[in-house]
Amino acid sequence: IEIRQPFVDNWSWRQSDVASIARNFQENGFHLARPQIDWAGSARGFVGTEFPILPFVAAVCYKFTGTHEWIGRIQGLIFFAAALPFFFLLVRDVLGEMSAIWATFFYAFAPLSVVASRAFMPDIPSLSLALAGIYFFARWTERTELPSLIASAVLVSAAFLIKLPTAVVGAPLLYLSWRRFGWNFPRRPELWLFAGITILPAVAWYWHAHQIAERFYPYHFFGGGGFRIMNASWYLEIAKQTVVSTLTPVLFALAAIGAFLPRRRRCGRLFDWWFAAMMVFIFLVGWGNRHQWYQLPLVPIAAAFAGASCACVADKLKGRRAISASLAAALVVLFAGTSYLCARPFYAPIAAGLRQLGYRLQTITPPDSLIVATDNGDPTIFYYARRKGWHFTEAEGIYNGEPADSAQAIANLERLRRRGADYLVFTSGTRWWLDYYTEFAEHLARSATVVDATPGFVIYRLNPHSK
């Protein structure tokens, strides 16, 4: 759905960052170890990120197809589709075939799955690799085939590299190890081999990414600062969001029932362990979980639990085919309808004005212009303008929120002007600054010139050498 949509939806800022890294690979050389963003002014903008294989692949494709949003978006979709068979097989082995059929349906069409799978972000690829990795690991614990263990290690290692929070899958992997070998599992040399393959590449990459963030302006590490325990109301909002838009109330209700059903198979608690690890993760990384995609692993977990609920009902209705078929059809229609309604808001083009402003800047400003953007920290303007610059206000390269008063705004702007800023832009969502910070507006009237103004934006040309 909307595979060609520009990066203007609810997650525009995250996708624009990934897209800018891809374009900088294309234009500045394919230096995989040094991803660059656009909001570091005249600096090179190297940042610490996840292993940037997705923007790197997109940049390679751009050489042959030109720059298109669908190239970035379709990567997640391919990973998502490729993981569905592995998810089905995993749930089948853990909870049974009927559970697996329903779980795959729920996972495929849950709102967050539908939306995240077409986002130019690393979350779905990482989760997809992890799902396949868990399946092969479970297969190894049953058959002790070394190829399955190696396949699992490589897949899980790639999942960690692409998105580190996926490391919560360590809980179900630990559970599988314990179920197979008991408390002697730490003595198994195969598991030490597995740990080395999965962990060491991630340790090496994220150490390198941390060094990049330490050495280069804007000194930013993606996801840094997420470890922060929040208050109860914060977690209540995450819970409400999970019920309403991540899963839908239908899927949540079925999952809540399925979570308490007895497990008849030997490794039947695999998803319970994964769920427990996710609860700990959400609690400890409370601030990071303000981003809804961090709860993405809850979708396959809830889908598995919901599949168990449906399988339980199907088992009780054996021999009553008409009733069973009617209930199944009603559930499909109800879940599909609620999923559609819950997913629609994700596609709202809330950043369309930023894209329009970016295109306007691309038209009226020289290519080497440096832009100061009052954009609430969303780099969509820079991406579509194909210009470098700073978020406003700025502190060591990072968006620093709204100014406390006019004096702070003036001081921040003048500091950026001394660093080479050429233009200052306001969007429809920030032009109220000009009314609220009156002294700042008066300063702009003396030190800048309006070069374009519409209901959607205002563009100032900063006069050189002004006091």
CSV table of C-alpha atoms in Angstrom, one decimal:
chain,number,residue,atom,x,y,z
A,1,ILE,CA,0.0,0.0,0.0
A,2,GLU,CA,1.4,3.4,-1.0
A,3,ILE,CA,4.8,1.9,-1.9
A,4,ARG,CA,5.6,5.0,-3.9
A,5,GLN,CA,4.5,7.5,-1.2
A,6,PRO,CA,7.1,10.1,-0.5
A,7,PHE,CA,8.6,10.2,3.0
A,8,VAL,CA,5.8,12.4,4.4
A,9,ASP,CA,3.9,9.9,6.6
A,10,ASN,CA,3.9,9.6,10.4
A,11,TRP,CA,7.5,8.3,10.4
A,12,SER,CA,8.8,10.8,7.9
A,13,TRP,CA,11.7,11.9,10.0
A,14,ARG,CA,13.2,8.4,10.5
A,15,GLN,CA,12.8,7.5,6.9
A,16,SER,CA,14.2,10.7,5.7
A,17,ASP,CA,17.3,10.1,7.7
A,18,VAL,CA,17.8,6.7,6.2
A,19,ALA,CA,17.1,8.0,2.8
A,20,SER,CA,19.6,10.8,3.2
A,21,ILE,CA,22.2,8.2,4.2
A,22,ALA,CA,21.5,6.3,1.0
A,23,ARG,CA,21.8,9.4,-1.1
A,24,ASN,CA,25.0,10.4,0.6
A,25,PHE,CA,26.4,7.0,-0.2
A,26,GLN,CA,25.5,7.5,-3.8
A,27,GLU,CA,26.9,11.0,-4.1
A,28,ASN,CA,29.9,10.9,-1.8
A,29,GLY,CA,31.2,7.4,-2.3
A,30,PHE,CA,30.1,4.0,-1.1
A,31,HIS,CA,31.8,4.2,2.3
A,32,LEU,CA,29.7,1.7,4.2
A,33,ALA,CA,31.4,2.3,7.5
A,34,ARG,CA,30.7,6.1,7.5
A,35,PRO,CA,27.0,6.9,7.1
A,36,GLN,CA,26.2,10.6,6.7
A,37,ILE,CA,23.1,12.7,7.5
A,38,ASP,CA,22.2,16.1,6.2
A,39,TRP,CA,21.6,18.1,9.4
A,40,ALA,CA,25.2,18.8,10.4
A,41,GLY,CA,25.7,22.1,8.5
A,42,SER,CA,28.9,22.3,6.6
A,43,ALA,CA,30.4,19.3,8.5
A,44,ARG,CA,30.6,15.9,6.9
A,45,GLY,CA,27.8,14.6,9.1
A,46,PHE,CA,29.1,11.2,10.0
A,47,VAL,CA,26.9,9.5,12.6
A,48,GLY,CA,26.8,6.3,14.5
A,49,THR,CA,24.0,4.1,13.2
A,50,GLU,CA,22.9,0.5,12.9
A,51,PHE,CA,24.9,-1.4,10.2
A,52,PRO,CA,23.6,0.6,7.2
A,53,ILE,CA,23.1,-2.2,4.7
A,54,LEU,CA,19.6,-1.0,3.7
A,55,PRO,CA,20.6,2.5,2.6
A,56,PHE,CA,23.7,1.1,1.0
A,57,VAL,CA,21.7,-1.3,-1.1
A,58,ALA,CA,19.3,1.5,-2.0
A,59,ALA,CA,22.3,3.7,-3.1
A,60,VAL,CA,23.5,0.9,-5.4
A,61,CYS,CA,20.1,0.6,-6.9
A,62,TYR,CA,19.9,4.4,-7.4
A,63,LYS,CA,22.9,4.1,-9.8
A,64,PHE,CA,20.7,2.1,-12.1
A,65,THR,CA,17.2,3.3,-11.5
A,66,GLY,CA,17.5,6.8,-10.2
A,67,THR,CA,16.4,7.9,-6.8
A,68,HIS,CA,12.9,6.6,-5.9
A,69,GLU,CA,11.2,6.2,-2.6
A,70,TRP,CA,9.9,2.7,-3.5
A,71,ILE,CA,13.4,1.4,-3.7
A,72,GLY,CA,13.9,2.0,0.0
A,73,ARG,CA,10.4,0.9,0.9
A,74,ILE,CA,10.4,-2.3,-1.0
A,75,GLN,CA,13.4,-3.8,0.9
A,76,GLY,CA,11.4,-4.1,4.1
A,77,LEU,CA,8.5,-5.6,2.1
A,78,ILE,CA,10.8,-8.3,0.6
A,79,PHE,CA,12.2,-9.2,4.0
A,80,PHE,CA,8.7,-9.3,5.5
A,81,ALA,CA,7.3,-11.6,2.9
A,82,ALA,CA,10.3,-13.9,3.0
A,83,ALA,CA,9.9,-14.3,6.8
A,84,LEU,CA,6.3,-15.4,6.7
A,85,PRO,CA,7.0,-19.1,5.9
A,86,PHE,CA,9.5,-19.2,8.7
A,87,PHE,CA,7.1,-17.7,11.1
A,88,PHE,CA,4.4,-20.2,10.1
A,89,LEU,CA,6.8,-23.1,10.5
A,90,LEU,CA,8.0,-21.8,13.9
A,91,VAL,CA,4.5,-21.4,15.3
A,92,ARG,CA,3.5,-24.8,13.8
A,93,ASP,CA,6.3,-26.5,15.6
A,94,VAL,CA,5.6,-24.7,18.9
A,95,LEU,CA,1.8,-24.5,19.0
A,96,GLY,CA,0.5,-26.6,16.2
A,97,GLU,CA,-0.7,-26.2,12.6
A,98,MET,CA,-4.0,-24.6,13.2
A,99,SER,CA,-2.4,-22.0,15.5
A,100,ALA,CA,0.2,-21.4,12.8
A,101,ILE,CA,-2.4,-20.7,10.1
A,102,TRP,CA,-4.2,-18.1,12.2
A,103,ALA,CA,-1.0,-16.6,13.6
A,104,THR,CA,0.4,-16.1,10.1
A,105,PHE,CA,-2.8,-14.3,9.1
A,106,PHE,CA,-2.7,-12.1,12.1
A,107,TYR,CA,0.9,-11.2,11.7
A,108,ALA,CA,0.6,-10.5,8.0
A,109,PHE,CA,-2.3,-8.1,8.4
A,110,ALA,CA,-1.8,-6.4,11.8
A,111,PRO,CA,-1.7,-2.6,11.3
A,112,LEU,CA,1.9,-2.2,12.5
A,113,SER,CA,3.1,-5.1,10.2
A,114,VAL,CA,1.4,-3.6,7.2
A,115,VAL,CA,2.8,-0.1,7.8
A,116,ALA,CA,6.3,-1.0,9.0
A,117,SER,CA,6.9,-3.5,6.2
A,118,ARG,CA,6.8,-0.7,3.6
A,119,ALA,CA,8.8,1.8,5.6
A,120,PHE,CA,12.4,2.6,4.7
A,121,MET,CA,13.7,1.6,8.1
A,122,PRO,CA,15.7,-1.3,9.5
A,123,ASP,CA,13.0,-2.7,11.9
A,124,ILE,CA,11.1,-5.2,9.7
A,125,PRO,CA,14.3,-6.6,8.0
A,126,SER,CA,15.8,-7.1,11.5
A,127,LEU,CA,12.7,-8.8,12.9
A,128,SER,CA,12.3,-10.9,9.8
A,129,LEU,CA,15.9,-12.2,10.0
A,130,ALA,CA,15.4,-12.9,13.7
A,131,LEU,CA,12.2,-14.9,13.0
A,132,ALA,CA,14.0,-17.1,10.5
A,133,GLY,CA,17.0,-17.4,12.9
A,134,ILE,CA,14.7,-18.6,15.8
A,135,TYR,CA,13.2,-21.2,13.5
A,136,PHE,CA,16.5,-22.6,12.4
A,137,PHE,CA,17.7,-22.6,16.0
A,138,ALA,CA,14.6,-24.5,17.1
A,139,ARG,CA,15.2,-26.9,14.3
A,140,TRP,CA,18.7,-27.4,15.5
A,141,THR,CA,17.7,-28.2,19.0
A,142,GLU,CA,15.4,-30.9,17.7
A,143,ARG,CA,17.8,-32.5,15.1
A,144,THR,CA,21.2,-31.2,16.1
A,145,GLU,CA,22.1,-30.5,12.5
A,146,LEU,CA,25.1,-28.2,12.3
A,147,PRO,CA,23.9,-26.4,9.1
A,148,SER,CA,20.7,-25.3,10.9
A,149,LEU,CA,22.8,-23.9,13.8
A,150,ILE,CA,25.1,-22.0,11.4
A,151,ALA,CA,22.1,-20.7,9.4
A,152,SER,CA,20.5,-19.5,12.7
A,153,ALA,CA,23.7,-17.8,13.8
A,154,VAL,CA,24.2,-15.9,10.6
A,155,LEU,CA,20.6,-14.8,10.5
A,156,VAL,CA,20.5,-13.7,14.1
A,157,SER,CA,23.9,-11.9,13.7
A,158,ALA,CA,22.5,-10.0,10.7
A,159,ALA,CA,19.4,-9.1,12.7
A,160,PHE,CA,21.5,-7.7,15.6
A,161,LEU,CA,23.7,-5.7,13.1
A,162,ILE,CA,20.7,-4.2,11.4
A,163,LYS,CA,18.8,-3.3,14.6
A,164,LEU,CA,20.4,-3.9,18.0
A,165,PRO,CA,17.1,-4.0,20.1
A,166,THR,CA,16.3,-7.2,18.3
A,167,ALA,CA,18.7,-8.8,20.8
A,168,VAL,CA,15.6,-9.5,23.0
A,169,VAL,CA,15.3,-12.6,20.9
A,170,GLY,CA,18.0,-13.9,23.1
A,171,ALA,CA,15.3,-14.9,25.6
A,172,PRO,CA,13.5,-17.4,23.3
A,173,LEU,CA,16.9,-18.7,22.2
A,174,LEU,CA,17.9,-19.2,25.8
A,175,TYR,CA,14.6,-21.0,26.5
A,176,LEU,CA,15.1,-23.3,23.6
A,177,SER,CA,18.7,-24.1,24.8
A,178,TRP,CA,17.4,-24.8,28.3
A,179,ARG,CA,14.6,-27.0,27.1
A,180,ARG,CA,17.0,-29.1,24.9
A,181,PHE,CA,20.0,-29.4,27.2
A,182,GLY,CA,18.8,-28.5,30.7
A,183,TRP,CA,21.0,-26.5,33.0
A,184,ASN,CA,24.1,-27.9,31.3
A,185,PHE,CA,23.5,-25.9,28.2
A,186,PRO,CA,26.4,-23.5,29.0
A,187,ARG,CA,28.8,-26.4,28.5
A,188,ARG,CA,27.8,-27.1,24.9
A,189,PRO,CA,30.6,-25.9,22.6
A,190,GLU,CA,28.1,-25.5,19.7
A,191,LEU,CA,26.3,-22.8,21.7
A,192,TRP,CA,29.6,-21.0,22.3
A,193,LEU,CA,30.1,-21.1,18.6
A,194,PHE,CA,26.6,-19.7,18.1
A,195,ALA,CA,27.2,-16.9,20.6
A,196,GLY,CA,30.5,-15.9,18.9
A,197,ILE,CA,28.9,-15.7,15.5
A,198,THR,CA,25.9,-13.8,16.6
A,199,ILE,CA,27.5,-11.4,19.1
A,200,LEU,CA,31.0,-10.6,18.0
A,201,PRO,CA,30.1,-8.9,14.6
A,202,ALA,CA,27.5,-6.7,16.4
A,203,VAL,CA,30.1,-5.8,19.2
A,204,ALA,CA,32.6,-4.8,16.5
A,205,TRP,CA,30.2,-2.7,14.5
A,206,TYR,CA,28.6,-0.9,17.4
A,207,TRP,CA,32.0,-0.1,18.9
A,208,HIS,CA,32.9,1.4,15.6
A,209,ALA,CA,29.6,3.3,15.4
A,210,HIS,CA,30.2,4.7,18.9
A,211,GLN,CA,33.7,5.9,17.9
A,212,ILE,CA,32.2,7.7,14.9
A,213,ALA,CA,29.6,9.4,17.1
A,214,GLU,CA,32.4,10.4,19.5
A,215,ARG,CA,34.7,11.8,16.9
A,216,PHE,CA,32.5,13.6,14.3
A,217,TYR,CA,30.0,16.5,14.6
A,218,PRO,CA,27.0,16.2,15.3
A,219,TYR,CA,28.3,13.5,17.8
A,220,HIS,CA,25.1,11.5,17.4
A,221,PHE,CA,24.4,7.8,17.9
A,222,PHE,CA,21.1,6.7,16.6
A,223,GLY,CA,19.0,5.4,19.5
A,224,GLY,CA,21.3,6.8,22.1
A,225,GLY,CA,19.7,7.9,25.4
A,226,GLY,CA,16.7,5.5,25.0
A,227,PHE,CA,17.5,3.7,28.3
A,228,ARG,CA,15.3,5.7,30.7
A,229,ILE,CA,12.6,4.4,33.0
A,230,MET,CA,9.5,6.6,32.7
A,231,ASN,CA,6.4,7.2,34.9
A,232,ALA,CA,3.3,5.0,35.0
A,233,SER,CA,1.3,7.2,32.7
A,234,TRP,CA,4.0,6.9,30.0
A,235,TYR,CA,3.7,3.1,30.0
A,236,LEU,CA,-0.1,3.3,30.1
A,237,GLU,CA,0.0,5.3,26.8
A,238,ILE,CA,2.2,2.7,25.3
A,239,ALA,CA,-0.3,0.0,26.3
A,240,LYS,CA,-3.2,2.0,24.9
A,241,GLN,CA,-1.3,2.5,21.6
A,242,THR,CA,-0.5,-1.2,21.4
A,243,VAL,CA,-4.1,-2.2,21.8
A,244,VAL,CA,-5.6,0.4,19.5
A,245,SER,CA,-3.1,0.8,16.6
A,246,THR,CA,-0.3,-1.8,16.9
A,247,LEU,CA,-2.5,-4.9,17.2
A,248,THR,CA,-6.2,-3.8,17.0
A,249,PRO,CA,-8.5,-4.6,19.9
A,250,VAL,CA,-9.5,-7.8,18.2
A,251,LEU,CA,-6.0,-9.2,18.0
A,252,PHE,CA,-5.2,-8.0,21.5
A,253,ALA,CA,-8.3,-9.7,23.0
A,254,LEU,CA,-7.5,-13.0,21.3
A,255,ALA,CA,-3.8,-12.8,22.3
A,256,ALA,CA,-4.7,-12.1,25.9
A,257,ILE,CA,-6.8,-15.2,26.0
A,258,GLY,CA,-4.2,-17.3,24.2
A,259,ALA,CA,-1.5,-16.2,26.5
A,260,PHE,CA,-3.2,-18.1,29.4
A,261,LEU,CA,-4.0,-21.3,27.5
A,262,PRO,CA,-2.1,-24.5,28.5
A,263,ARG,CA,0.8,-25.5,26.2
A,264,ARG,CA,0.8,-29.1,25.1
A,265,ARG,CA,4.2,-29.2,23.3
A,266,ARG,CA,7.6,-29.4,24.7
A,267,CYS,CA,8.7,-25.9,23.7
A,268,GLY,CA,5.3,-24.4,23.9
A,269,ARG,CA,6.4,-21.4,26.1
A,270,LEU,CA,8.8,-20.0,23.6
A,271,PHE,CA,6.6,-16.9,22.8
A,272,ASP,CA,6.0,-16.5,26.5
A,273,TRP,CA,9.7,-16.0,27.1
A,274,TRP,CA,9.9,-13.6,24.2
A,275,PHE,CA,7.0,-11.6,25.6
A,276,ALA,CA,8.6,-11.4,29.0
A,277,ALA,CA,11.8,-10.1,27.5
A,278,MET,CA,9.8,-7.5,25.5
A,279,MET,CA,8.1,-6.3,28.7
A,280,VAL,CA,11.5,-5.9,30.4
A,281,PHE,CA,12.8,-4.1,27.3
A,282,ILE,CA,9.9,-1.7,27.1
A,283,PHE,CA,10.2,-0.9,30.9
A,284,LEU,CA,14.0,-0.3,30.8
A,285,VAL,CA,14.0,1.5,27.4
A,286,GLY,CA,11.0,3.5,28.3
A,287,TRP,CA,12.1,6.7,26.6
A,288,GLY,CA,13.2,4.9,23.4
A,289,ASN,CA,9.8,3.2,23.2
A,290,ARG,CA,8.2,6.6,22.4
A,291,HIS,CA,8.7,5.3,18.9
A,292,GLN,CA,6.0,2.8,18.1
A,293,TRP,CA,8.2,0.7,15.8
A,294,TYR,CA,10.2,-0.4,18.9
A,295,GLN,CA,7.2,-2.5,19.9
A,296,LEU,CA,7.1,-4.3,16.5
A,297,PRO,CA,8.2,-7.7,18.0
A,298,LEU,CA,5.0,-7.7,20.0
A,299,VAL,CA,3.1,-8.3,16.8
A,300,PRO,CA,4.4,-11.9,16.0
A,301,ILE,CA,4.2,-12.7,19.7
A,302,ALA,CA,0.5,-11.5,19.9
A,303,ALA,CA,-0.2,-13.3,16.6
A,304,ALA,CA,1.1,-16.6,18.0
A,305,PHE,CA,-1.0,-16.2,21.2
A,306,ALA,CA,-4.1,-15.3,19.1
A,307,GLY,CA,-3.5,-18.3,16.8
A,308,ALA,CA,-3.5,-20.5,19.9
A,309,SER,CA,-6.9,-19.0,20.9
A,310,CYS,CA,-8.4,-19.7,17.4
A,311,ALA,CA,-7.0,-23.3,17.4
A,312,CYS,CA,-8.6,-23.9,20.8
A,313,VAL,CA,-12.0,-22.8,19.5
A,314,ALA,CA,-11.6,-24.8,16.3
A,315,ASP,CA,-10.7,-27.9,18.4
A,316,LYS,CA,-13.9,-27.5,20.5
A,317,LEU,CA,-16.0,-27.1,17.3
A,318,LYS,CA,-14.8,-30.2,15.6
A,319,GLY,CA,-17.6,-31.8,13.7
A,320,ARG,CA,-19.5,-28.5,13.5
A,321,ARG,CA,-18.2,-27.3,10.2
A,322,ALA,CA,-20.9,-24.7,9.4
A,323,ILE,CA,-20.5,-23.0,12.8
A,324,SER,CA,-16.7,-23.2,12.6
A,325,ALA,CA,-16.6,-21.8,9.1
A,326,SER,CA,-19.0,-19.0,9.9
A,327,LEU,CA,-17.0,-17.9,13.0
A,328,ALA,CA,-13.8,-18.0,11.0
A,329,ALA,CA,-15.2,-15.9,8.2
A,330,ALA,CA,-16.7,-13.4,10.7
A,331,LEU,CA,-13.3,-13.2,12.4
A,332,VAL,CA,-11.4,-12.6,9.2
A,333,VAL,CA,-13.8,-9.8,8.2
A,334,LEU,CA,-13.8,-8.2,11.7
A,335,PHE,CA,-10.0,-8.3,12.0
A,336,ALA,CA,-9.4,-7.1,8.4
A,337,GLY,CA,-11.8,-4.2,8.9
A,338,THR,CA,-10.4,-3.0,12.2
A,339,SER,CA,-6.8,-3.4,10.9
A,340,TYR,CA,-7.7,-1.2,7.9
A,341,LEU,CA,-9.2,1.5,10.2
A,342,CYS,CA,-6.2,1.3,12.5
A,343,ALA,CA,-3.6,1.4,9.7
A,344,ARG,CA,-5.1,4.4,7.8
A,345,PRO,CA,-3.8,7.1,10.1
A,346,PHE,CA,-0.2,5.9,9.5
A,347,TYR,CA,-0.4,7.0,5.9
A,348,ALA,CA,-1.5,10.5,6.6
A,349,PRO,CA,0.9,12.9,4.7
A,350,ILE,CA,1.6,15.0,7.8
A,351,ALA,CA,5.0,16.1,6.5
A,352,ALA,CA,3.8,17.0,3.0
A,353,GLY,CA,4.4,20.7,3.8
A,354,LEU,CA,8.0,19.9,4.7
A,355,ARG,CA,8.5,18.2,1.3
A,356,GLN,CA,7.0,21.1,-0.5
A,357,LEU,CA,9.3,23.5,1.3
A,358,GLY,CA,12.2,21.3,0.5
A,359,TYR,CA,11.4,21.4,-3.2
A,360,ARG,CA,11.1,25.1,-3.1
A,361,LEU,CA,14.5,25.5,-1.5
A,362,GLN,CA,15.9,23.3,-4.1
A,363,THR,CA,14.6,25.7,-6.8
A,364,ILE,CA,15.6,29.1,-5.3
A,365,THR,CA,18.8,28.4,-3.4
A,366,PRO,CA,22.3,27.6,-4.6
A,367,PRO,CA,23.4,24.0,-4.2
A,368,ASP,CA,25.9,24.8,-1.5
A,369,SER,CA,23.5,26.8,0.6
A,370,LEU,CA,23.2,26.0,4.3
A,371,ILE,CA,19.7,26.0,5.7
A,372,VAL,CA,18.5,26.6,9.2
A,373,ALA,CA,15.1,24.9,9.6
A,374,THR,CA,12.5,25.3,12.3
A,375,ASP,CA,11.2,21.8,11.5
A,376,ASN,CA,10.7,20.2,15.0
A,377,GLY,CA,13.7,17.9,14.3
A,378,ASP,CA,12.3,16.4,11.1
A,379,PRO,CA,14.9,16.2,8.3
A,380,THR,CA,12.4,15.9,5.5
A,381,ILE,CA,13.1,19.4,4.4
A,382,PHE,CA,16.8,18.8,4.0
A,383,TYR,CA,16.2,15.5,2.1
A,384,TYR,CA,13.9,17.0,-0.5
A,385,ALA,CA,15.8,20.2,-0.7
A,386,ARG,CA,19.0,18.3,-1.3
A,387,ARG,CA,20.7,20.8,1.0
A,388,LYS,CA,22.6,20.6,4.2
A,389,GLY,CA,21.9,22.6,7.3
A,390,TRP,CA,20.8,22.5,10.9
A,391,HIS,CA,17.6,22.0,12.9
A,392,PHE,CA,16.6,25.1,14.8
A,393,THR,CA,17.2,25.4,17.6
A,394,GLU,CA,20.4,23.4,17.7
A,395,ALA,CA,22.7,22.2,20.4
A,396,GLU,CA,25.9,20.3,19.2
A,397,GLY,CA,24.1,19.4,16.0
A,398,ILE,CA,21.0,18.0,17.6
A,399,TYR,CA,17.5,19.5,17.6
A,400,ASN,CA,17.1,21.3,20.9
A,401,GLY,CA,13.4,22.2,20.9
A,402,GLU,CA,11.7,25.5,21.0
A,403,PRO,CA,13.6,28.4,22.4
A,404,ALA,CA,12.8,29.6,25.9
A,405,ASP,CA,12.7,33.2,24.8
A,406,SER,CA,13.7,35.6,22.0
A,407,ALA,CA,17.2,36.0,23.4
A,408,GLN,CA,17.9,32.3,23.1
A,409,ALA,CA,16.6,32.2,19.6
A,410,ILE,CA,18.7,35.2,18.5
A,411,ALA,CA,21.8,33.8,20.1
A,412,ASN,CA,21.3,30.4,18.5
A,413,LEU,CA,20.6,31.8,15.0
A,414,GLU,CA,23.6,34.1,15.2
A,415,ARG,CA,25.9,31.3,16.2
A,416,LEU,CA,24.7,29.3,13.1
A,417,ARG,CA,25.1,32.3,10.9
A,418,ARG,CA,28.8,32.6,12.0
A,419,ARG,CA,29.1,28.9,11.0
A,420,GLY,CA,27.9,29.7,7.5
A,421,ALA,CA,24.1,29.6,7.6
A,422,ASP,CA,22.5,31.2,4.5
A,423,TYR,CA,18.7,30.7,4.9
A,424,LEU,CA,16.2,30.4,7.7
A,425,VAL,CA,12.9,28.7,7.1
A,426,PHE,CA,9.6,28.4,9.0
A,427,THR,CA,6.9,25.9,8.2
A,428,SER,CA,3.2,26.2,8.8
A,429,GLY,CA,3.7,24.5,12.1
A,430,THR,CA,6.4,26.8,13.3
A,431,ARG,CA,5.7,30.2,11.8
A,432,TRP,CA,3.9,31.1,15.0
A,433,TRP,CA,7.4,31.8,16.4
A,434,LEU,CA,7.3,35.1,14.5
A,435,ASP,CA,4.3,36.2,16.5
A,436,TYR,CA,5.3,34.7,19.9
A,437,TYR,CA,8.9,35.7,19.9
A,438,THR,CA,8.5,39.3,19.1
A,439,GLU,CA,12.0,40.4,19.7
A,440,PHE,CA,13.3,37.6,17.5
A,441,ALA,CA,10.9,38.6,14.7
A,442,GLU,CA,12.2,42.2,15.0
A,443,HIS,CA,15.8,40.9,14.8
A,444,LEU,CA,14.9,39.0,11.6
A,445,ALA,CA,13.4,42.1,10.1
A,446,ARG,CA,16.7,43.9,10.5
A,447,SER,CA,19.1,41.0,9.7
A,448,ALA,CA,17.3,38.9,7.0
A,449,THR,CA,15.2,39.3,3.9
A,450,VAL,CA,12.0,37.3,3.1
A,451,VAL,CA,12.6,35.7,-0.3
A,452,ASP,CA,9.4,33.6,-0.4
A,453,ALA,CA,6.3,33.3,1.7
A,454,THR,CA,3.2,31.1,1.4
A,455,PRO,CA,0.6,29.9,3.8
A,456,GLY,CA,2.8,26.8,4.2
A,457,PHE,CA,6.2,28.3,4.8
A,458,VAL,CA,8.4,31.4,5.0
A,459,ILE,CA,11.9,31.5,3.6
A,460,TYR,CA,14.4,34.2,4.9
A,461,ARG,CA,17.7,35.0,3.3
A,462,LEU,CA,20.1,35.8,6.1
A,463,ASN,CA,22.0,39.0,5.4
A,464,PRO,CA,25.8,38.6,5.7
A,465,HIS,CA,27.8,40.4,8.5
A,466,SER,CA,24.7,41.6,10.3
A,467,LYS,CA,24.9,42.4,14.0
